[in-house]
């Protein structure tokens, strides 16, 4: 996904340089042999609802964590590299100059990406009999 976006930015750079300041969250869930794998970049999370035995209500259970600066672990990570698709001007100095608008420029040269497209991956074993309602929450 990141490579496709990066190639698109390269093709559009001279015509639409501001595209290098655009980014997005990405959240993917895959179930394989009774295990739910969640890959996440950005400020989004998976919150399924499940019906527990003997209960009439649906219980929400957050299965992934947002990459959001309101969390201590993410603030610590921001001192290093955070996760996001896009925002190529923060990943390569190739896009950190004019014609990109000046307020996006990182003033000091950087050699390593400030953002990383690699997702955090979490695993959750599913019950054999379960009813699941998935809700994906995100912020803009």
mmCIF file of N, CA and C in Angstrom:
data_model
loop_
_atom_site.group_PDB
_atom_site.id
_atom_site.type_symbol
_atom_site.label_atom_id
_atom_site.label_comp_id
_atom_site.label_asym_id
_atom_site.label_seq_id
_atom_site.Cartn_x
_atom_site.Cartn_y
_atom_site.Cartn_z
ATOM 1 N N UNK A 1 0.825 -1.176 0.000
ATOM 2 C CA UNK A 1 0.000 0.000 0.000
ATOM 3 C C UNK A 1 0.880 1.254 0.000
ATOM 4 N N UNK A 2 1.878 1.254 0.858
ATOM 5 C CA UNK A 2 2.775 2.414 0.941
ATOM 6 C C UNK A 2 3.525 2.621 -0.375
ATOM 7 N N UNK A 3 3.999 1.536 -0.984
ATOM 8 C CA UNK A 3 4.735 1.652 -2.249
ATOM 9 C C UNK A 3 3.851 2.223 -3.359
ATOM 10 N N UNK A 4 2.609 1.779 -3.429
ATOM 11 C CA UNK A 4 1.672 2.298 -4.437
ATOM 12 C C UNK A 4 1.469 3.790 -4.213
ATOM 13 N N UNK A 5 1.263 4.192 -2.957
ATOM 14 C CA UNK A 5 1.061 5.610 -2.654
ATOM 15 C C UNK A 5 2.319 6.420 -2.994
ATOM 16 N N UNK A 6 3.479 5.904 -2.629
ATOM 17 C CA UNK A 6 4.736 6.593 -2.908
ATOM 18 C C UNK A 6 4.944 6.787 -4.413
ATOM 19 N N UNK A 7 4.653 5.774 -5.205
ATOM 20 C CA UNK A 7 4.762 5.898 -6.662
ATOM 21 C C UNK A 7 3.792 6.934 -7.210
ATOM 22 N N UNK A 8 2.603 6.978 -6.645
ATOM 23 C CA UNK A 8 1.613 7.980 -7.056
ATOM 24 C C UNK A 8 2.115 9.400 -6.752
ATOM 25 N N UNK A 9 2.695 9.584 -5.579
ATOM 26 C CA UNK A 9 3.243 10.894 -5.203
ATOM 27 C C UNK A 9 4.367 11.293 -6.165
ATOM 28 N N UNK A 10 5.234 10.356 -6.476
ATOM 29 C CA UNK A 10 6.335 10.661 -7.412
ATOM 30 C C UNK A 10 5.796 11.128 -8.768
ATOM 31 N N UNK A 11 4.737 10.461 -9.255
ATOM 32 C CA UNK A 11 4.171 10.828 -10.555
ATOM 33 C C UNK A 11 3.490 12.191 -10.511
ATOM 34 N N UNK A 12 2.908 12.539 -9.383
ATOM 35 C CA UNK A 12 2.142 13.780 -9.252
ATOM 36 C C UNK A 12 2.955 14.954 -8.705
ATOM 37 N N UNK A 13 4.191 14.713 -8.253
ATOM 38 C CA UNK A 13 4.980 15.689 -7.515
ATOM 39 C C UNK A 13 5.050 17.053 -8.197
ATOM 40 N N UNK A 14 5.366 17.123 -9.450
ATOM 41 C CA UNK A 14 5.519 18.418 -10.121
ATOM 42 C C UNK A 14 4.187 19.115 -10.373
ATOM 43 N N UNK A 15 3.108 18.359 -10.518
ATOM 44 C CA UNK A 15 1.787 18.931 -10.785
ATOM 45 C C UNK A 15 1.029 19.241 -9.491
ATOM 46 N N UNK A 16 1.083 18.302 -8.524
ATOM 47 C CA UNK A 16 0.357 18.425 -7.252
ATOM 48 C C UNK A 16 1.286 18.087 -6.091
ATOM 49 N N UNK A 17 2.241 18.944 -5.775
ATOM 50 C CA UNK A 17 3.213 18.606 -4.724
ATOM 51 C C UNK A 17 2.592 18.440 -3.334
ATOM 52 N N UNK A 18 1.433 19.057 -3.101
ATOM 53 C CA UNK A 18 0.824 18.962 -1.764
ATOM 54 C C UNK A 18 0.354 17.545 -1.447
ATOM 55 N N UNK A 19 0.299 16.693 -2.475
ATOM 56 C CA UNK A 19 -0.083 15.302 -2.224
ATOM 57 C C UNK A 19 0.914 14.626 -1.280
ATOM 58 N N UNK A 20 2.136 15.131 -1.211
ATOM 59 C CA UNK A 20 3.127 14.539 -0.302
ATOM 60 C C UNK A 20 2.810 14.821 1.166
ATOM 61 N N UNK A 21 1.856 15.722 1.440
ATOM 62 C CA UNK A 21 1.473 16.017 2.824
ATOM 63 C C UNK A 21 0.219 15.244 3.249
ATOM 64 N N UNK A 22 -0.288 14.396 2.372
ATOM 65 C CA UNK A 22 -1.499 13.631 2.652
ATOM 66 C C UNK A 22 -1.122 12.269 3.211
ATOM 67 N N UNK A 23 -1.875 11.817 4.211
ATOM 68 C CA UNK A 23 -1.623 10.500 4.784
ATOM 69 C C UNK A 23 -2.924 9.880 5.255
ATOM 70 N N UNK A 24 -2.839 8.647 5.679
ATOM 71 C CA UNK A 24 -4.038 7.938 6.094
ATOM 72 C C UNK A 24 -3.699 6.841 7.090
ATOM 73 N N UNK A 25 -4.715 6.462 7.838
ATOM 74 C CA UNK A 25 -4.620 5.276 8.684
ATOM 75 C C UNK A 25 -4.889 4.066 7.795
ATOM 76 N N UNK A 26 -4.473 2.913 8.248
ATOM 77 C CA UNK A 26 -4.767 1.681 7.530
ATOM 78 C C UNK A 26 -4.963 0.583 8.570
ATOM 79 N N UNK A 27 -6.054 -0.134 8.443
ATOM 80 C CA UNK A 27 -6.364 -1.185 9.401
ATOM 81 C C UNK A 27 -6.854 -2.401 8.626
ATOM 82 N N UNK A 28 -6.237 -3.566 8.863
ATOM 83 C CA UNK A 28 -6.601 -4.784 8.152
ATOM 84 C C UNK A 28 -6.771 -5.892 9.174
ATOM 85 N N UNK A 29 -7.830 -6.663 9.027
ATOM 86 C CA UNK A 29 -8.042 -7.828 9.879
ATOM 87 C C UNK A 29 -8.173 -9.077 9.031
ATOM 88 N N UNK A 30 -7.518 -10.145 9.438
ATOM 89 C CA UNK A 30 -7.573 -11.421 8.728
ATOM 90 C C UNK A 30 -7.783 -12.521 9.761
ATOM 91 N N UNK A 31 -8.723 -13.416 9.477
ATOM 92 C CA UNK A 31 -8.940 -14.572 10.354
ATOM 93 C C UNK A 31 -8.354 -15.794 9.659
ATOM 94 N N UNK A 32 -7.465 -16.495 10.372
ATOM 95 C CA UNK A 32 -6.830 -17.695 9.844
ATOM 96 C C UNK A 32 -6.753 -18.728 10.957
ATOM 97 N N UNK A 33 -7.380 -19.885 10.735
ATOM 98 C CA UNK A 33 -7.351 -20.997 11.692
ATOM 99 C C UNK A 33 -7.714 -20.560 13.100
ATOM 100 N N UNK A 34 -8.788 -19.787 13.211
ATOM 101 C CA UNK A 34 -9.293 -19.383 14.518
ATOM 102 C C UNK A 34 -8.551 -18.250 15.188
ATOM 103 N N UNK A 35 -7.623 -17.612 14.477
ATOM 104 C CA UNK A 35 -6.889 -16.478 15.040
ATOM 105 C C UNK A 35 -7.181 -15.243 14.192
ATOM 106 N N UNK A 36 -7.537 -14.160 14.863
ATOM 107 C CA UNK A 36 -7.753 -12.877 14.205
ATOM 108 C C UNK A 36 -6.448 -12.100 14.286
ATOM 109 N N UNK A 37 -5.894 -11.752 13.118
ATOM 110 C CA UNK A 37 -4.682 -10.939 13.035
ATOM 111 C C UNK A 37 -5.098 -9.531 12.642
ATOM 112 N N UNK A 38 -4.613 -8.547 13.379
ATOM 113 C CA UNK A 38 -4.947 -7.150 13.098
ATOM 114 C C UNK A 38 -3.652 -6.396 12.841
ATOM 115 N N UNK A 39 -3.577 -5.764 11.665
ATOM 116 C CA UNK A 39 -2.431 -4.916 11.319
ATOM 117 C C UNK A 39 -2.945 -3.481 11.286
ATOM 118 N N UNK A 40 -2.242 -2.570 11.973
ATOM 119 C CA UNK A 40 -2.743 -1.213 12.138
ATOM 120 C C UNK A 40 -1.624 -0.190 12.001
ATOM 121 N N UNK A 41 -1.898 0.848 11.218
ATOM 122 C CA UNK A 41 -1.055 2.040 11.208
ATOM 123 C C UNK A 41 -1.975 3.232 11.392
ATOM 124 N N UNK A 42 -1.611 4.144 12.243
ATOM 125 C CA UNK A 42 -2.399 5.358 12.412
ATOM 126 C C UNK A 42 -3.395 5.294 13.544
ATOM 127 N N UNK A 43 -4.267 6.278 13.567
ATOM 128 C CA UNK A 43 -5.206 6.503 14.657
ATOM 129 C C UNK A 43 -6.526 5.783 14.395
ATOM 130 N N UNK A 44 -6.496 4.451 14.402
ATOM 131 C CA UNK A 44 -7.704 3.655 14.205
ATOM 132 C C UNK A 44 -7.588 2.403 15.067
ATOM 133 N N UNK A 45 -8.716 1.763 15.327
ATOM 134 C CA UNK A 45 -8.683 0.542 16.129
ATOM 135 C C UNK A 45 -9.871 -0.345 15.778
ATOM 136 N N UNK A 46 -9.778 -1.613 16.155
ATOM 137 C CA UNK A 46 -10.851 -2.581 15.949
ATOM 138 C C UNK A 46 -11.549 -2.783 17.282
ATOM 139 N N UNK A 47 -12.867 -2.628 17.270
ATOM 140 C CA UNK A 47 -13.660 -2.831 18.479
ATOM 141 C C UNK A 47 -14.836 -3.740 18.126
ATOM 142 N N UNK A 48 -14.671 -5.065 18.310
ATOM 143 C CA UNK A 48 -15.808 -5.949 18.030
ATOM 144 C C UNK A 48 -16.745 -5.995 19.229
ATOM 145 N N UNK A 49 -17.966 -6.368 18.959
ATOM 146 C CA UNK A 49 -18.908 -6.641 20.031
ATOM 147 C C UNK A 49 -19.139 -8.138 20.071
ATOM 148 N N UNK A 50 -19.240 -8.687 21.255
ATOM 149 C CA UNK A 50 -19.512 -10.127 21.323
ATOM 150 C C UNK A 50 -20.583 -10.383 22.367
ATOM 151 N N UNK A 51 -21.361 -11.395 22.078
ATOM 152 C CA UNK A 51 -22.418 -11.805 22.997
ATOM 153 C C UNK A 51 -21.820 -12.866 23.903
ATOM 154 N N UNK A 52 -21.814 -12.586 25.201
ATOM 155 C CA UNK A 52 -21.264 -13.545 26.151
ATOM 156 C C UNK A 52 -22.370 -14.473 26.628
ATOM 157 N N UNK A 53 -21.993 -15.692 26.994
ATOM 158 C CA UNK A 53 -22.986 -16.663 27.480
ATOM 159 C C UNK A 53 -23.791 -16.096 28.644
ATOM 160 N N UNK A 54 -25.085 -16.263 28.552
ATOM 161 C CA UNK A 54 -25.953 -15.831 29.637
ATOM 162 C C UNK A 54 -26.219 -14.335 29.675
ATOM 163 N N UNK A 55 -25.586 -13.582 28.815
ATOM 164 C CA UNK A 55 -25.778 -12.128 28.810
ATOM 165 C C UNK A 55 -26.706 -11.752 27.662
ATOM 166 N N UNK A 56 -27.441 -10.669 27.861
ATOM 167 C CA UNK A 56 -28.338 -10.194 26.814
ATOM 168 C C UNK A 56 -27.715 -9.049 26.025
ATOM 169 N N UNK A 57 -26.708 -8.435 26.595
ATOM 170 C CA UNK A 57 -26.082 -7.291 25.943
ATOM 171 C C UNK A 57 -24.852 -7.709 25.146
ATOM 172 N N UNK A 58 -24.481 -6.836 24.252
ATOM 173 C CA UNK A 58 -23.250 -7.028 23.486
ATOM 174 C C UNK A 58 -22.136 -6.299 24.225
ATOM 175 N N UNK A 59 -21.038 -6.981 24.429
ATOM 176 C CA UNK A 59 -19.897 -6.399 25.129
ATOM 177 C C UNK A 59 -18.858 -5.956 24.097
ATOM 178 N N UNK A 60 -18.435 -4.695 24.172
ATOM 179 C CA UNK A 60 -17.399 -4.174 23.272
ATOM 180 C C UNK A 60 -16.025 -4.486 23.846
ATOM 181 N N UNK A 61 -15.135 -4.972 22.997
ATOM 182 C CA UNK A 61 -13.778 -5.303 23.410
ATOM 183 C C UNK A 61 -12.818 -4.697 22.395
ATOM 184 N N UNK A 62 -11.988 -3.767 22.834
ATOM 185 C CA UNK A 62 -11.019 -3.146 21.920
ATOM 186 C C UNK A 62 -9.872 -4.113 21.690
ATOM 187 N N UNK A 63 -9.625 -4.464 20.419
ATOM 188 C CA UNK A 63 -8.602 -5.457 20.089
ATOM 189 C C UNK A 63 -7.317 -4.871 19.543
ATOM 190 N N UNK A 64 -7.314 -3.611 19.185
ATOM 191 C CA UNK A 64 -6.088 -2.996 18.680
ATOM 192 C C UNK A 64 -5.950 -1.618 19.300
ATOM 193 N N UNK A 65 -4.763 -1.076 19.203
ATOM 194 C CA UNK A 65 -4.493 0.231 19.804
ATOM 195 C C UNK A 65 -4.284 1.284 18.735
ATOM 196 N N UNK A 66 -4.807 2.473 18.979
ATOM 197 C CA UNK A 66 -4.571 3.586 18.068
ATOM 198 C C UNK A 66 -3.143 4.074 18.226
ATOM 199 N N UNK A 67 -2.593 4.598 17.164
ATOM 200 C CA UNK A 67 -1.307 5.282 17.239
ATOM 201 C C UNK A 67 -1.643 6.752 17.379
ATOM 202 N N UNK A 68 -1.888 7.158 18.611
ATOM 203 C CA UNK A 68 -2.423 8.469 18.936
ATOM 204 C C UNK A 68 -1.605 9.033 20.094
ATOM 205 N N UNK A 69 -1.199 10.289 19.987
ATOM 206 C CA UNK A 69 -0.310 10.905 20.977
ATOM 207 C C UNK A 69 -0.934 11.049 22.363
ATOM 208 N N UNK A 70 -2.219 10.729 22.513
ATOM 209 C CA UNK A 70 -2.812 10.790 23.849
ATOM 210 C C UNK A 70 -2.405 9.574 24.693
ATOM 211 N N UNK A 71 -1.771 8.580 24.083
ATOM 212 C CA UNK A 71 -1.309 7.401 24.804
ATOM 213 C C UNK A 71 0.193 7.508 25.079
ATOM 214 N N UNK A 72 0.594 7.189 26.301
ATOM 215 C CA UNK A 72 1.998 7.300 26.707
ATOM 216 C C UNK A 72 2.920 6.491 25.787
ATOM 217 N N UNK A 73 2.530 5.267 25.465
ATOM 218 C CA UNK A 73 3.386 4.429 24.611
ATOM 219 C C UNK A 73 3.593 5.072 23.246
ATOM 220 N N UNK A 74 2.559 5.702 22.712
ATOM 221 C CA UNK A 74 2.684 6.359 21.405
ATOM 222 C C UNK A 74 3.537 7.616 21.530
ATOM 223 N N UNK A 75 3.369 8.368 22.623
ATOM 224 C CA UNK A 75 4.229 9.553 22.826
ATOM 225 C C UNK A 75 5.694 9.138 22.884
ATOM 226 N N UNK A 76 5.971 8.010 23.567
ATOM 227 C CA UNK A 76 7.345 7.503 23.609
ATOM 228 C C UNK A 76 7.811 7.121 22.205
ATOM 229 N N UNK A 77 6.924 6.476 21.435
ATOM 230 C CA UNK A 77 7.270 6.093 20.072
ATOM 231 C C UNK A 77 7.495 7.318 19.191
ATOM 232 N N UNK A 78 6.744 8.388 19.422
ATOM 233 C CA UNK A 78 6.894 9.599 18.612
ATOM 234 C C UNK A 78 8.277 10.221 18.775
ATOM 235 N N UNK A 79 8.930 9.917 19.881
ATOM 236 C CA UNK A 79 10.309 10.400 20.042
ATOM 237 C C UNK A 79 11.235 9.675 19.068
ATOM 238 N N UNK A 80 10.727 8.550 18.547
ATOM 239 C CA UNK A 80 11.484 7.788 17.541
ATOM 240 C C UNK A 80 10.751 7.915 16.212
ATOM 241 N N UNK A 81 9.938 6.916 15.876
ATOM 242 C CA UNK A 81 9.211 6.904 14.606
ATOM 243 C C UNK A 81 7.788 6.438 14.873
ATOM 244 N N UNK A 82 6.789 7.119 14.283
ATOM 245 C CA UNK A 82 5.406 6.701 14.408
ATOM 246 C C UNK A 82 4.945 6.054 13.102
ATOM 247 N N UNK A 83 3.763 5.477 13.098
ATOM 248 C CA UNK A 83 3.283 4.681 11.974
ATOM 249 C C UNK A 83 2.160 5.394 11.225
ATOM 250 N N UNK A 84 2.273 5.417 9.898
ATOM 251 C CA UNK A 84 1.265 6.077 9.074
ATOM 252 C C UNK A 84 1.531 5.750 7.613
ATOM 253 N N UNK A 85 0.478 5.629 6.831
ATOM 254 C CA UNK A 85 0.591 5.500 5.372
ATOM 255 C C UNK A 85 0.614 6.916 4.812
ATOM 256 N N UNK A 86 1.455 7.176 3.849
ATOM 257 C CA UNK A 86 1.506 8.493 3.221
ATOM 258 C C UNK A 86 2.388 9.461 3.980
ATOM 259 N N UNK A 87 2.042 10.758 3.936
ATOM 260 C CA UNK A 87 2.870 11.822 4.520
ATOM 261 C C UNK A 87 4.321 11.640 4.081
ATOM 262 N N UNK A 88 4.519 11.488 2.775
ATOM 263 C CA UNK A 88 5.844 11.167 2.248
ATOM 264 C C UNK A 88 6.884 12.242 2.526
ATOM 265 N N UNK A 89 6.453 13.492 2.743
ATOM 266 C CA UNK A 89 7.428 14.548 3.055
ATOM 267 C C UNK A 89 8.103 14.303 4.401
ATOM 268 N N UNK A 90 7.510 13.445 5.246
ATOM 269 C CA UNK A 90 8.113 13.082 6.531
ATOM 270 C C UNK A 90 8.879 11.759 6.460
ATOM 271 N N UNK A 91 8.927 11.185 5.267
ATOM 272 C CA UNK A 91 9.618 9.909 5.091
ATOM 273 C C UNK A 91 10.838 10.021 4.200
ATOM 274 N N UNK A 92 10.846 11.035 3.349
ATOM 275 C CA UNK A 92 11.962 11.181 2.417
ATOM 276 C C UNK A 92 12.209 12.657 2.126
ATOM 277 N N UNK A 93 13.461 13.056 2.232
ATOM 278 C CA UNK A 93 13.791 14.457 1.929
ATOM 279 C C UNK A 93 13.528 14.787 0.464
ATOM 280 N N UNK A 94 13.333 13.762 -0.356
ATOM 281 C CA UNK A 94 12.958 13.934 -1.764
ATOM 282 C C UNK A 94 11.698 14.797 -1.895
ATOM 283 N N UNK A 95 10.811 14.756 -0.885
ATOM 284 C CA UNK A 95 9.545 15.492 -0.924
ATOM 285 C C UNK A 95 9.484 16.619 0.102
ATOM 286 N N UNK A 96 10.595 16.946 0.735
ATOM 287 C CA UNK A 96 10.614 17.956 1.790
ATOM 288 C C UNK A 96 11.247 19.259 1.282
ATOM 289 N N UNK A 97 10.709 19.809 0.227
ATOM 290 C CA UNK A 97 11.223 21.067 -0.325
ATOM 291 C C UNK A 97 10.181 21.639 -1.276
ATOM 292 N N UNK A 98 10.455 22.815 -1.812
ATOM 293 C CA UNK A 98 9.517 23.397 -2.778
ATOM 294 C C UNK A 98 9.387 22.466 -3.978
ATOM 295 N N UNK A 99 8.246 22.376 -4.559
ATOM 296 C CA UNK A 99 7.084 23.241 -4.455
ATOM 297 C C UNK A 99 6.116 22.894 -3.322
ATOM 298 N N UNK A 100 6.476 21.981 -2.405
ATOM 299 C CA UNK A 100 5.642 21.731 -1.234
ATOM 300 C C UNK A 100 5.526 23.027 -0.437
ATOM 301 N N UNK A 101 4.330 23.313 0.073
ATOM 302 C CA UNK A 101 4.124 24.547 0.844
ATOM 303 C C UNK A 101 5.119 24.635 1.998
ATOM 304 N N UNK A 102 5.628 25.824 2.237
ATOM 305 C CA UNK A 102 6.710 26.055 3.196
ATOM 306 C C UNK A 102 6.379 25.575 4.605
ATOM 307 N N UNK A 103 5.135 25.709 5.054
ATOM 308 C CA UNK A 103 4.832 25.322 6.442
ATOM 309 C C UNK A 103 4.944 23.815 6.668
ATOM 310 N N UNK A 104 5.029 23.004 5.620
ATOM 311 C CA UNK A 104 5.245 21.567 5.777
ATOM 312 C C UNK A 104 6.725 21.205 5.861
ATOM 313 N N UNK A 105 7.608 22.099 5.448
ATOM 314 C CA UNK A 105 9.036 21.773 5.397
ATOM 315 C C UNK A 105 9.597 21.471 6.784
ATOM 316 N N UNK A 106 10.381 20.427 6.857
ATOM 317 C CA UNK A 106 11.145 20.130 8.061
ATOM 318 C C UNK A 106 12.458 20.882 7.886
ATOM 319 N N UNK A 107 12.730 21.801 8.787
ATOM 320 C CA UNK A 107 13.850 22.719 8.607
ATOM 321 C C UNK A 107 15.224 22.054 8.691
ATOM 322 N N UNK A 108 15.331 21.074 9.572
ATOM 323 C CA UNK A 108 16.620 20.376 9.688
ATOM 324 C C UNK A 108 16.625 19.176 8.739
ATOM 325 N N UNK A 109 17.743 18.928 8.084
ATOM 326 C CA UNK A 109 17.805 17.753 7.197
ATOM 327 C C UNK A 109 17.616 16.466 8.005
ATOM 328 N N UNK A 110 16.964 15.490 7.416
ATOM 329 C CA UNK A 110 16.831 14.196 8.080
ATOM 330 C C UNK A 110 17.194 13.096 7.088
ATOM 331 N N UNK A 111 17.819 12.064 7.620
ATOM 332 C CA UNK A 111 18.277 10.962 6.778
ATOM 333 C C UNK A 111 17.424 9.718 6.980
ATOM 334 N N UNK A 112 16.800 9.611 8.143
ATOM 335 C CA UNK A 112 15.901 8.486 8.425
ATOM 336 C C UNK A 112 14.467 8.992 8.423
ATOM 337 N N UNK A 113 13.521 8.174 8.011
ATOM 338 C CA UNK A 113 12.114 8.605 7.997
ATOM 339 C C UNK A 113 11.633 8.993 9.391
ATOM 340 N N UNK A 114 10.790 10.020 9.442
ATOM 341 C CA UNK A 114 10.174 10.444 10.697
ATOM 342 C C UNK A 114 8.929 9.602 10.961
ATOM 343 N N UNK A 115 8.258 9.175 9.905
ATOM 344 C CA UNK A 115 7.111 8.271 10.002
ATOM 345 C C UNK A 115 7.458 6.940 9.345
ATOM 346 N N UNK A 116 6.787 5.891 9.799
ATOM 347 C CA UNK A 116 7.037 4.547 9.294
ATOM 348 C C UNK A 116 5.720 3.931 8.829
ATOM 349 N N UNK A 117 5.686 3.244 7.684
ATOM 350 C CA UNK A 117 4.444 2.611 7.233
ATOM 351 C C UNK A 117 4.228 1.207 7.806
ATOM 352 N N UNK A 118 5.200 0.685 8.557
ATOM 353 C CA UNK A 118 5.078 -0.675 9.086
ATOM 354 C C UNK A 118 3.991 -0.730 10.156
ATOM 355 N N UNK A 119 3.020 -1.618 10.031
ATOM 356 C CA UNK A 119 1.939 -1.682 11.017
ATOM 357 C C UNK A 119 2.356 -2.390 12.301
ATOM 358 N N UNK A 120 1.635 -2.092 13.372
ATOM 359 C CA UNK A 120 1.739 -2.947 14.548
ATOM 360 C C UNK A 120 0.790 -4.115 14.263
ATOM 361 N N UNK A 121 1.155 -5.307 14.706
ATOM 362 C CA UNK A 121 0.337 -6.492 14.433
ATOM 363 C C UNK A 121 -0.004 -7.157 15.754
ATOM 364 N N UNK A 122 -1.305 -7.426 15.926
ATOM 365 C CA UNK A 122 -1.776 -8.084 17.138
ATOM 366 C C UNK A 122 -2.537 -9.341 16.757
ATOM 367 N N UNK A 123 -2.511 -10.346 17.637
ATOM 368 C CA UNK A 123 -3.187 -11.618 17.398
ATOM 369 C C UNK A 123 -4.185 -11.865 18.520
ATOM 370 N N UNK A 124 -5.366 -12.398 18.151
ATOM 371 C CA UNK A 124 -6.392 -12.732 19.142
ATOM 372 C C UNK A 124 -7.033 -14.058 18.740
ATOM 373 N N UNK A 125 -6.940 -15.052 19.633
ATOM 374 C CA UNK A 125 -7.589 -16.340 19.364
ATOM 375 C C UNK A 125 -9.088 -16.168 19.555
ATOM 376 N N UNK A 126 -9.846 -16.650 18.589
ATOM 377 C CA UNK A 126 -11.299 -16.538 18.637
ATOM 378 C C UNK A 126 -11.904 -17.788 19.256
ATOM 379 N N UNK A 127 -13.055 -17.610 19.912
ATOM 380 C CA UNK A 127 -13.783 -18.753 20.470
ATOM 381 C C UNK A 127 -14.364 -19.562 19.315
ATOM 382 N N UNK A 128 -14.590 -20.854 19.539
ATOM 383 C CA UNK A 128 -15.152 -21.689 18.474
ATOM 384 C C UNK A 128 -16.559 -21.235 18.115
ATOM 385 N N UNK A 129 -17.347 -20.876 19.111
ATOM 386 C CA UNK A 129 -18.698 -20.396 18.844
ATOM 387 C C UNK A 129 -18.746 -18.952 19.306
ATOM 388 N N UNK A 130 -18.810 -18.066 18.357
ATOM 389 C CA UNK A 130 -18.883 -16.666 18.742
ATOM 390 C C UNK A 130 -19.644 -15.884 17.688
ATOM 391 N N UNK A 131 -20.362 -14.914 18.161
ATOM 392 C CA UNK A 131 -21.033 -13.976 17.280
ATOM 393 C C UNK A 131 -20.277 -12.677 17.440
ATOM 394 N N UNK A 132 -19.873 -12.104 16.353
ATOM 395 C CA UNK A 132 -19.015 -10.938 16.431
ATOM 396 C C UNK A 132 -19.547 -9.830 15.543
ATOM 397 N N UNK A 133 -19.648 -8.639 16.077
ATOM 398 C CA UNK A 133 -20.026 -7.464 15.321
ATOM 399 C C UNK A 133 -18.823 -6.539 15.337
ATOM 400 N N UNK A 134 -18.268 -6.271 14.193
ATOM 401 C CA UNK A 134 -17.045 -5.465 14.137
ATOM 402 C C UNK A 134 -17.393 -4.012 13.858
ATOM 403 N N UNK A 135 -16.760 -3.137 14.630
ATOM 404 C CA UNK A 135 -16.875 -1.691 14.422
ATOM 405 C C UNK A 135 -15.467 -1.151 14.342
ATOM 406 N N UNK A 136 -15.175 -0.441 13.281
ATOM 407 C CA UNK A 136 -13.869 0.181 13.164
ATOM 408 C C UNK A 136 -14.025 1.656 13.501
ATOM 409 N N UNK A 137 -13.260 2.126 14.479
ATOM 410 C CA UNK A 137 -13.333 3.507 14.926
ATOM 411 C C UNK A 137 -12.111 4.252 14.426
ATOM 412 N N UNK A 138 -12.314 5.432 13.920
ATOM 413 C CA UNK A 138 -11.187 6.248 13.506
ATOM 414 C C UNK A 138 -11.498 7.710 13.782
ATOM 415 N N UNK A 139 -10.458 8.507 13.807
ATOM 416 C CA UNK A 139 -10.620 9.933 13.989
ATOM 417 C C UNK A 139 -9.951 10.635 12.834
ATOM 418 N N UNK A 140 -10.347 11.855 12.602
ATOM 419 C CA UNK A 140 -9.749 12.632 11.511
ATOM 420 C C UNK A 140 -9.123 13.885 12.078
#
